[in-house]
Coordinates of N, CA and C in Angstrom, one line a residue:
M1 N 91.0 98.1 90.7 CA 92.0 98.9 91.3 C 92.6 99.9 90.4
K2 N 93.1 101.0 90.9 CA 93.6 102.1 90.1 C 94.9 101.7 89.4
N3 N 95.1 102.3 88.2 CA 96.4 102.0 87.5 C 97.3 103.2 87.6
I4 N 98.5 103.0 88.0 CA 99.5 104.1 88.2 C 100.7 104.0 87.3
Q5 N 101.1 105.0 86.7 CA 102.3 105.0 85.9 C 103.5 105.7 86.7
I6 N 104.7 105.3 86.5 CA 105.8 105.9 87.2 C 106.2 107.2 86.4
T7 N 106.0 108.3 87.1 CA 106.3 109.6 86.5 C 107.3 110.5 87.2
S8 N 107.8 110.0 88.4 CA 108.8 110.8 89.1 C 109.7 109.8 89.9
E9 N 110.7 110.4 90.5 CA 111.7 109.6 91.2 C 111.2 109.1 92.6
K10 N 110.2 109.7 93.1 CA 109.7 109.3 94.4 C 108.2 109.2 94.3
I11 N 107.6 108.0 94.7 CA 106.2 107.7 94.5 C 105.7 107.3 95.9
Q12 N 104.6 108.0 96.3 CA 103.9 107.6 97.6 C 102.6 106.9 97.2
I13 N 102.4 105.6 97.6 CA 101.2 104.9 97.3 C 100.4 104.7 98.5
N14 N 99.2 105.3 98.5 CA 98.3 105.3 99.6 C 97.0 104.5 99.4
E15 N 96.8 103.8 98.3 CA 95.7 103.0 98.0 C 96.1 101.8 97.1
S16 N 95.3 100.7 97.2 CA 95.6 99.5 96.4 C 95.6 99.9 95.0
C17 N 96.5 99.3 94.2 CA 96.7 99.7 92.8 C 97.5 98.8 92.0
Y18 N 97.5 99.0 90.7 CA 98.5 98.4 89.8 C 99.5 99.5 89.4
I19 N 100.8 99.1 89.4 CA 101.8 100.1 89.0 C 102.5 99.5 87.8
F20 N 102.5 100.2 86.7 CA 103.3 99.8 85.5 C 104.5 100.7 85.3
D21 N 105.7 100.1 85.3 CA 106.9 100.8 85.2 C 107.6 100.5 83.9
N22 N 107.7 101.4 83.0 CA 108.3 101.2 81.7 C 109.8 101.6 81.6
G23 N 110.3 102.0 82.7 CA 111.7 102.4 82.7 C 112.1 103.7 82.2
S24 N 111.1 104.6 82.2 CA 111.3 106.0 81.7 C 112.2 106.8 82.6
I25 N 112.2 106.4 83.9 CA 113.1 107.0 84.9 C 114.0 106.0 85.5
L26 N 115.3 106.3 85.5 CA 116.3 105.3 85.9 C 116.3 104.9 87.3
S27 N 116.1 105.9 88.3 CA 116.1 105.5 89.7 C 114.8 106.0 90.3
V28 N 114.1 105.1 91.0 CA 112.8 105.4 91.6 C 112.7 104.7 93.0
D29 N 112.1 105.5 93.9 CA 111.8 105.1 95.3 C 110.3 105.0 95.4
I30 N 109.7 103.8 95.8 CA 108.3 103.7 95.9 C 108.0 103.3 97.4
N31 N 107.2 104.2 98.0 CA 106.8 104.0 99.4 C 105.3 103.5 99.5
I32 N 105.1 102.3 100.0 CA 103.8 101.8 100.1 C 103.2 101.9 101.5
A33 N 102.1 102.6 101.6 CA 101.5 102.8 103.0 C 100.9 101.6 103.5
S34 N 100.4 101.7 104.7 CA 99.8 100.5 105.5 C 98.5 100.1 104.9
W35 N 98.2 98.8 105.1 CA 96.8 98.3 104.8 C 96.4 98.3 103.4
I36 N 97.3 98.2 102.4 CA 96.9 98.2 101.0 C 97.7 97.0 100.3
E37 N 97.2 96.8 99.1 CA 97.8 95.7 98.2 C 98.3 96.4 96.9
V38 N 99.5 96.1 96.5 CA 100.1 96.7 95.3 C 100.6 95.7 94.4
N39 N 100.2 95.8 93.1 CA 100.7 94.9 92.1 C 101.6 95.8 91.2
Y40 N 102.9 95.4 91.1 CA 103.9 96.2 90.4 C 104.6 95.4 89.3
C41 N 104.8 96.0 88.1 CA 105.4 95.3 87.0 C 106.4 96.3 86.3
F42 N 107.7 95.8 86.2 CA 108.7 96.6 85.5 C 109.1 95.9 84.2
I43 N 108.9 96.6 83.1 CA 109.4 96.2 81.8 C 110.1 97.4 81.2
G44 N 111.4 97.4 81.2 CA 112.2 98.5 80.8 C 112.0 98.8 79.3
K45 N 112.0 100.1 78.9 CA 111.8 100.4 77.5 C 113.1 100.1 76.7
K46 N 113.0 100.0 75.4 CA 114.1 99.7 74.6 C 115.0 100.9 74.5
N47 N 116.3 100.7 74.7 CA 117.3 101.7 74.7 C 118.4 101.4 73.7
E48 N 119.0 102.4 73.1 CA 120.1 102.2 72.1 C 121.3 101.7 72.8
E49 N 121.5 102.2 74.1 CA 122.7 101.8 74.9 C 122.2 101.1 76.1
K50 N 123.1 100.3 76.7 CA 122.8 99.6 77.9 C 122.4 100.6 79.1
A51 N 121.3 100.4 79.7 CA 120.8 101.3 80.8 C 121.0 100.6 82.1
S52 N 121.0 101.4 83.2 CA 121.1 100.9 84.6 C 119.9 101.5 85.3
Y53 N 119.1 100.6 85.9 CA 117.9 100.9 86.7 C 118.1 100.6 88.2
H54 N 117.5 101.4 89.0 CA 117.5 101.2 90.4 C 116.1 101.4 91.0
R55 N 115.5 100.4 91.7 CA 114.2 100.5 92.2 C 114.3 100.1 93.7
H56 N 113.7 101.0 94.6 CA 113.7 100.7 96.0 C 112.2 100.8 96.5
V57 N 111.7 99.7 96.9 CA 110.3 99.6 97.3 C 110.2 99.3 98.8
T58 N 109.5 100.2 99.6 CA 109.3 100.0 101.0 C 107.9 99.6 101.2
I59 N 107.6 98.6 102.1 CA 106.3 98.1 102.3 C 106.0 98.2 103.8
A60 N 105.0 99.1 104.1 CA 104.6 99.3 105.5 C 103.8 98.2 106.1
K61 N 103.5 98.3 107.4 CA 102.8 97.2 108.1 C 101.5 96.8 107.4
D62 N 101.2 95.5 107.5 CA 99.9 95.0 107.0 C 99.6 95.2 105.5
S63 N 100.7 95.5 104.7 CA 100.5 95.7 103.3 C 101.1 94.5 102.6
I64 N 100.7 94.4 101.3 CA 101.1 93.3 100.5 C 101.7 93.8 99.2
F65 N 102.9 93.4 98.8 CA 103.5 93.8 97.5 C 103.8 92.6 96.7
H66 N 103.2 92.6 95.5 CA 103.4 91.6 94.4 C 104.2 92.3 93.3
G67 N 105.5 92.0 93.2 CA 106.3 92.6 92.2 C 106.8 91.6 91.1
T68 N 106.7 92.0 89.9 CA 107.3 91.2 88.8 C 108.1 92.1 87.9
S69 N 109.0 91.4 87.1 CA 109.7 92.2 86.1 C 110.0 91.2 84.9
I70 N 110.0 91.8 83.7 CA 110.4 91.0 82.5 C 111.5 91.8 81.9
V71 N 112.7 91.2 81.8 CA 113.9 91.9 81.3 C 114.1 91.3 79.9
I72 N 114.1 92.2 78.8 CA 114.2 91.7 77.5 C 115.2 92.5 76.7
D73 N 116.0 93.3 77.4 CA 117.1 94.1 76.7 C 118.3 94.0 77.6
S74 N 119.5 94.3 77.0 CA 120.7 94.4 77.8 C 120.6 95.6 78.8
L75 N 120.7 95.3 80.1 CA 120.6 96.3 81.1 C 121.1 95.8 82.4
D76 N 121.3 96.7 83.4 CA 121.6 96.4 84.8 C 120.4 96.8 85.6
L77 N 119.9 95.9 86.4 CA 118.7 96.2 87.2 C 118.9 95.8 88.7
W78 N 118.7 96.8 89.6 CA 118.7 96.5 91.0 C 117.3 96.8 91.5
I79 N 116.7 95.8 92.2 CA 115.4 96.0 92.8 C 115.5 95.6 94.3
I80 N 115.2 96.5 95.2 CA 115.2 96.2 96.6 C 113.8 96.3 97.1
S81 N 113.3 95.2 97.7 CA 112.0 95.2 98.3 C 112.2 95.1 99.8
E82 N 111.9 96.2 100.5 CA 112.2 96.3 102.0 C 110.9 96.4 102.8
I83 N 110.8 95.5 103.7 CA 109.6 95.5 104.6 C 109.9 96.4 105.8
I84 N 109.0 97.3 106.2 CA 109.2 98.3 107.3 C 108.1 98.3 108.3
G85 N 107.4 97.1 108.4 CA 106.4 97.0 109.4 C 105.9 95.6 109.6
D86 N 105.2 95.3 110.7 CA 104.7 94.0 111.1 C 103.7 93.5 110.1
N87 N 103.6 92.2 109.9 CA 102.5 91.6 109.1 C 102.6 92.0 107.6
A88 N 103.7 92.5 107.1 CA 103.8 92.9 105.7 C 104.3 91.7 104.9
K89 N 104.0 91.7 103.6 CA 104.3 90.6 102.7 C 104.9 91.2 101.4
S90 N 106.0 90.5 100.9 CA 106.6 91.0 99.7 C 107.0 89.8 98.9
N91 N 106.6 89.8 97.6 CA 107.0 88.7 96.7 C 107.5 89.3 95.4
L92 N 108.8 89.1 95.0 CA 109.4 89.6 93.8 C 109.8 88.5 92.9
D93 N 109.3 88.5 91.7 CA 109.5 87.4 90.7 C 109.9 88.0 89.4
I94 N 111.2 87.7 89.0 CA 111.8 88.3 87.8 C 112.1 87.3 86.7
L95 N 111.7 87.7 85.5 CA 112.0 86.9 84.3 C 112.9 87.6 83.4
A96 N 114.1 86.9 83.0 CA 115.0 87.5 82.1 C 115.0 86.6 80.8
L97 N 114.7 87.3 79.7 CA 114.7 86.6 78.4 C 115.9 87.1 77.6
A98 N 116.9 86.2 77.4 CA 118.2 86.6 76.8 C 118.3 86.2 75.4
T99 N 118.3 87.1 74.5 CA 118.5 86.8 73.1 C 119.9 86.9 72.7
D100 N 120.2 87.0 71.4 CA 121.6 86.9 70.9 C 122.5 88.0 71.4
N101 N 123.6 87.6 72.1 CA 124.6 88.6 72.6 C 124.1 89.5 73.6
M102 N 123.0 89.2 74.2 CA 122.5 90.1 75.3 C 123.2 90.0 76.6
Q103 N 123.5 91.1 77.3 CA 124.2 91.1 78.5 C 123.2 91.7 79.6
I104 N 122.8 90.8 80.5 CA 121.8 91.2 81.5 C 122.4 91.0 82.9
S105 N 122.3 92.0 83.8 CA 122.7 91.9 85.2 C 121.5 92.3 86.1
V106 N 121.1 91.4 87.0 CA 120.0 91.7 87.8 C 120.4 91.3 89.3
E107 N 120.1 92.3 90.2 CA 120.3 92.1 91.6 C 119.0 92.3 92.3
G108 N 118.4 91.3 92.9 CA 117.1 91.4 93.6 C 117.4 91.2 95.1
V109 N 117.0 92.1 95.9 CA 117.2 92.1 97.3 C 115.9 92.1 98.1
A110 N 115.8 91.1 99.0 CA 114.6 91.1 99.9 C 115.2 91.5 101.3
K111 N 114.7 92.6 101.8 CA 115.3 93.2 103.0 C 114.3 93.4 104.1
V112 N 114.7 93.1 105.4 CA 113.9 93.4 106.6 C 115.0 93.9 107.6
A113 N 115.1 95.2 107.7 CA 116.2 95.8 108.5 C 116.0 95.8 110.0
S114 N 114.7 95.6 110.5 CA 114.4 95.6 111.9 C 113.6 94.4 112.3
P115 N 113.6 94.0 113.5 CA 112.9 92.8 114.0 C 111.4 92.9 113.9
Y116 N 110.8 93.1 112.7 CA 109.4 93.1 112.6 C 108.8 91.7 112.8
R117 N 107.5 91.6 113.1 CA 106.9 90.3 113.4 C 106.0 89.9 112.2
Q118 N 106.0 88.6 112.1 CA 105.0 87.9 111.1 C 105.1 88.5 109.7
V119 N 106.3 88.5 109.2 CA 106.5 89.0 107.8 C 106.9 87.9 106.9
F120 N 106.6 88.2 105.6 CA 107.0 87.2 104.5 C 107.7 88.0 103.4
T121 N 108.8 87.4 102.9 CA 109.5 88.1 101.8 C 110.2 87.0 101.0
R122 N 110.1 87.2 99.7 CA 110.7 86.2 98.8 C 111.1 86.9 97.5
V123 N 112.3 86.4 96.9 CA 112.7 86.9 95.6 C 113.2 85.7 94.7
D124 N 112.6 85.7 93.5 CA 112.9 84.6 92.6 C 113.2 85.1 91.2
Q125 N 114.1 84.4 90.5 CA 114.3 84.7 89.1 C 114.4 83.5 88.2
M126 N 113.7 83.6 87.0 CA 113.8 82.6 86.0 C 114.5 83.3 84.8
N127 N 115.6 82.6 84.4 CA 116.4 83.1 83.2 C 116.3 82.1 82.1
I128 N 115.8 82.6 80.9 CA 115.6 81.8 79.7 C 116.6 82.3 78.7
L129 N 117.5 81.4 78.3 CA 118.5 81.7 77.2 C 117.9 81.3 75.9
I130 N 117.5 82.3 75.1 CA 116.8 82.0 73.8 C 117.8 81.7 72.7
W131 N 118.8 82.5 72.6 CA 119.8 82.3 71.6 C 121.2 82.1 72.2
K132 N 122.2 81.7 71.4 CA 123.5 81.5 71.9 C 124.2 82.9 72.0
G133 N 125.2 83.0 72.9 CA 126.0 84.2 73.0 C 125.4 85.1 74.1
S134 N 124.3 84.8 74.7 CA 123.7 85.7 75.7 C 124.3 85.3 77.1
R135 N 124.3 86.3 77.9 CA 124.8 86.1 79.3 C 123.9 86.8 80.3
V136 N 123.7 86.1 81.4 CA 122.8 86.6 82.5 C 123.6 86.5 83.8
R137 N 123.6 87.6 84.5 CA 124.2 87.6 85.9 C 123.1 87.9 86.9
W138 N 122.9 87.0 87.8 CA 121.8 87.2 88.8 C 122.4 87.0 90.2
V139 N 122.1 88.0 91.0 CA 122.6 88.0 92.4 C 121.4 88.2 93.4
P140 N 120.8 87.1 93.8 CA 119.7 87.2 94.8 C 120.3 87.4 96.2
K141 N 119.7 88.3 97.0 CA 120.2 88.6 98.3 C 119.0 88.6 99.3
L142 N 119.3 88.1 100.5 CA 118.4 88.3 101.6 C 119.1 89.0 102.7
E143 N 118.6 90.2 103.1 CA 119.1 91.0 104.2 C 118.1 91.0 105.3
I144 N 118.2 90.1 106.3 CA 117.1 89.8 107.2 C 117.6 90.1 108.6
N145 N 116.8 90.9 109.4 CA 117.1 91.1 110.8 C 115.9 90.8 111.7
T146 N 115.3 89.7 111.4 CA 114.2 89.2 112.3 C 114.1 87.7 112.2
D147 N 113.7 87.1 113.3 CA 113.5 85.6 113.3 C 112.0 85.3 113.0
D148 N 111.1 86.2 113.0 CA 109.7 85.9 112.8 C 109.4 86.2 111.3
I149 N 109.8 85.3 110.5 CA 109.7 85.5 109.0 C 109.6 84.2 108.3
E150 N 108.9 84.2 107.1 CA 108.9 83.1 106.2 C 109.3 83.7 104.8
G151 N 110.0 82.9 104.0 CA 110.4 83.4 102.7 C 111.6 82.6 102.2
G152 N 112.3 83.2 101.2 CA 113.5 82.6 100.7 C 113.8 83.2 99.3
H153 N 114.7 82.6 98.5 CA 115.0 83.0 97.2 C 115.4 81.8 96.3
S154 N 115.4 82.1 95.0 CA 115.7 81.0 94.1 C 116.2 81.6 92.8
C155 N 116.9 80.8 92.0 CA 117.4 81.3 90.6 C 117.4 80.1 89.8
R156 N 116.9 80.2 88.6 CA 116.9 79.1 87.6 C 117.4 79.6 86.2
I157 N 118.2 78.9 85.5 CA 118.7 79.2 84.2 C 118.5 78.0 83.3
H158 N 117.8 78.2 82.2 CA 117.7 77.1 81.2 C 117.4 77.6 79.8
R159 N 117.5 76.8 78.9 CA 117.0 77.1 77.5 C 115.7 76.5 77.2
L160 N 115.0 77.0 76.3 CA 113.7 76.5 75.9 C 113.9 75.0 75.4
G161 N 113.1 74.1 75.9 CA 113.3 72.7 75.5 C 113.0 71.8 76.6
G162 N 113.6 70.6 76.6 CA 113.4 69.6 77.6 C 112.1 68.8 77.4
E163 N 111.6 68.2 78.5 CA 110.4 67.4 78.4 C 109.2 68.1 77.9
S164 N 109.0 69.3 78.3 CA 107.8 70.0 77.9 C 107.8 70.2 76.4
L165 N 108.9 70.6 75.8 CA 109.0 70.8 74.3 C 108.8 69.5 73.6
F166 N 109.4 68.4 74.1 CA 109.2 67.1 73.5 C 107.7 66.7 73.5
Y167 N 107.1 66.9 74.7 CA 105.7 66.6 74.8 C 104.8 67.3 73.8
L168 N 105.0 68.6 73.6 CA 104.2 69.4 72.7 C 104.5 69.0 71.2
T169 N 105.8 68.8 70.9 CA 106.1 68.4 69.5 C 105.5 67.0 69.2
S170 N 105.5 66.1 70.2 CA 104.9 64.8 70.0 C 103.4 64.8 69.8
R171 N 102.8 65.9 70.2 CA 101.4 66.1 70.0 C 101.0 66.8 68.7
G172 N 102.1 67.1 67.9 CA 101.8 67.6 66.5 C 102.2 69.1 66.3
L173 N 102.6 69.8 67.4 CA 103.1 71.1 67.2 C 104.5 71.2 66.6
S174 N 104.7 72.2 65.8 CA 106.1 72.4 65.3 C 107.0 72.8 66.4
E175 N 108.3 72.7 66.3 CA 109.2 73.1 67.4 C 109.1 74.6 67.7
K176 N 108.9 75.4 66.6 CA 108.8 76.8 66.8 C 107.5 77.2 67.5
N177 N 106.4 76.6 67.2 CA 105.1 76.9 67.8 C 105.2 76.4 69.3
A178 N 105.8 75.2 69.5 CA 105.9 74.7 70.9 C 106.8 75.6 71.7
E179 N 107.9 76.2 71.2 CA 108.7 77.1 72.0 C 107.9 78.4 72.3
T180 N 107.2 78.9 71.3 CA 106.4 80.1 71.5 C 105.3 79.9 72.6
L181 N 104.7 78.7 72.6 CA 103.7 78.4 73.6 C 104.3 78.3 75.0
L182 N 105.5 77.7 75.1 CA 106.2 77.7 76.4 C 106.6 79.0 76.9
L183 N 107.1 79.8 76.0 CA 107.5 81.2 76.3 C 106.3 82.0 76.7
N184 N 105.2 81.9 76.0 CA 104.0 82.6 76.4 C 103.6 82.3 77.8
S185 N 103.7 81.1 78.2 CA 103.3 80.7 79.6 C 104.1 81.4 80.6
E186 N 105.4 81.5 80.4 CA 106.3 82.2 81.4 C 106.0 83.7 81.4
I187 N 105.9 84.3 80.2 CA 105.6 85.7 80.1 C 104.3 86.1 80.8
L188 N 103.2 85.4 80.5 CA 101.9 85.7 81.1 C 101.9 85.5 82.6
R189 N 102.7 84.5 83.1 CA 102.8 84.3 84.5 C 103.4 85.6 85.2
H190 N 104.4 86.2 84.5 CA 105.0 87.4 85.0 C 104.3 88.7 84.7
L191 N 103.2 88.6 84.0 CA 102.3 89.7 83.7 C 101.1 89.7 84.6
K192 N 101.1 88.9 85.6 CA 99.9 88.8 86.5 C 99.7 90.0 87.4
T193 N 100.7 90.9 87.4 CA 100.7 92.1 88.2 C 100.2 93.3 87.4
I194 N 99.8 93.2 86.2 CA 99.2 94.3 85.4 C 97.7 94.0 85.2
E195 N 97.0 95.0 84.8 CA 95.6 94.9 84.6 C 95.3 93.7 83.7
P196 N 94.3 92.9 84.0 CA 94.0 91.7 83.1 C 93.8 92.0 81.7
R197 N 93.1 93.2 81.4 CA 92.8 93.5 80.0 C 94.0 93.9 79.2
E198 N 95.1 94.2 79.9 CA 96.4 94.6 79.2 C 97.4 93.4 79.0
R199 N 97.1 92.3 79.5 CA 98.1 91.2 79.5 C 98.4 90.7 78.2
E200 N 97.4 90.4 77.4 CA 97.6 89.8 76.1 C 98.3 90.8 75.1
N201 N 97.9 92.0 75.2 CA 98.6 93.0 74.3 C 100.1 93.2 74.7
T202 N 100.3 93.2 76.0 CA 101.7 93.4 76.5 C 102.5 92.2 76.1
C203 N 101.9 91.0 76.2 CA 102.7 89.8 75.8 C 103.0 89.8 74.3
H204 N 102.1 90.3 73.5 CA 102.4 90.4 72.1 C 103.5 91.4 71.8
E205 N 103.5 92.5 72.5 CA 104.5 93.5 72.4 C 105.9 93.0 72.8
I206 N 105.9 92.2 73.8 CA 107.2 91.6 74.2 C 107.8 90.6 73.1
H207 N 106.9 89.9 72.5 CA 107.3 89.0 71.4 C 107.9 89.8 70.2
M208 N 107.2 90.9 70.0 CA 107.7 91.8 68.9 C 109.1 92.3 69.2
R209 N 109.3 92.7 70.4 CA 110.6 93.2 70.8 C 111.7 92.1 70.8
L210 N 111.3 90.9 71.1 CA 112.3 89.8 71.1 C 112.7 89.5 69.7
A211 N 111.7 89.5 68.7 CA 112.0 89.2 67.3 C 112.9 88.0 67.1
W212 N 112.5 86.9 67.7 CA 113.3 85.7 67.7 C 112.7 84.7 66.7

């Protein structure tokens, strides 16, 4: 599939593709045409000051939208995934990695404004608190005007650790290496919407930015 970069505030997508969004533009509208599949990933660029991003994605009939985001800096992020046709599917999966004193606010909205038929929409967020002093605000919303739908939303907040960390350290890994392995698993899961050849390099870049 073709790889597309976000270069303007309004993007029309007419073919199946990967979209990588590095946050170079604060507000973007993405319109997805019918009968295509789009893989979208947002990873905001590093800013000296807290930035605010707004993304509005519309999905026409019989199209599929797979959206992920990895938030690794203090920012405000609004992502609206709106279905505008029958048989459309949307799945939005957000990962927030909060390091020391980080302030993150994310609002994910799954929207179906008209009574379209046989649609699926879901929005989920995983928040991992890596250091103390970090704060994450998450507001999942469903705005649904149809009965012919499957989907839902979820939000989880936790620190690295628990049974998985205990299992790995009991098998000989140091605590630091075990934490890195667990974090890699979540990061790579949320990079499934970028080109496969770019996933390992992007994961490494995220670790460098975290500097934990």
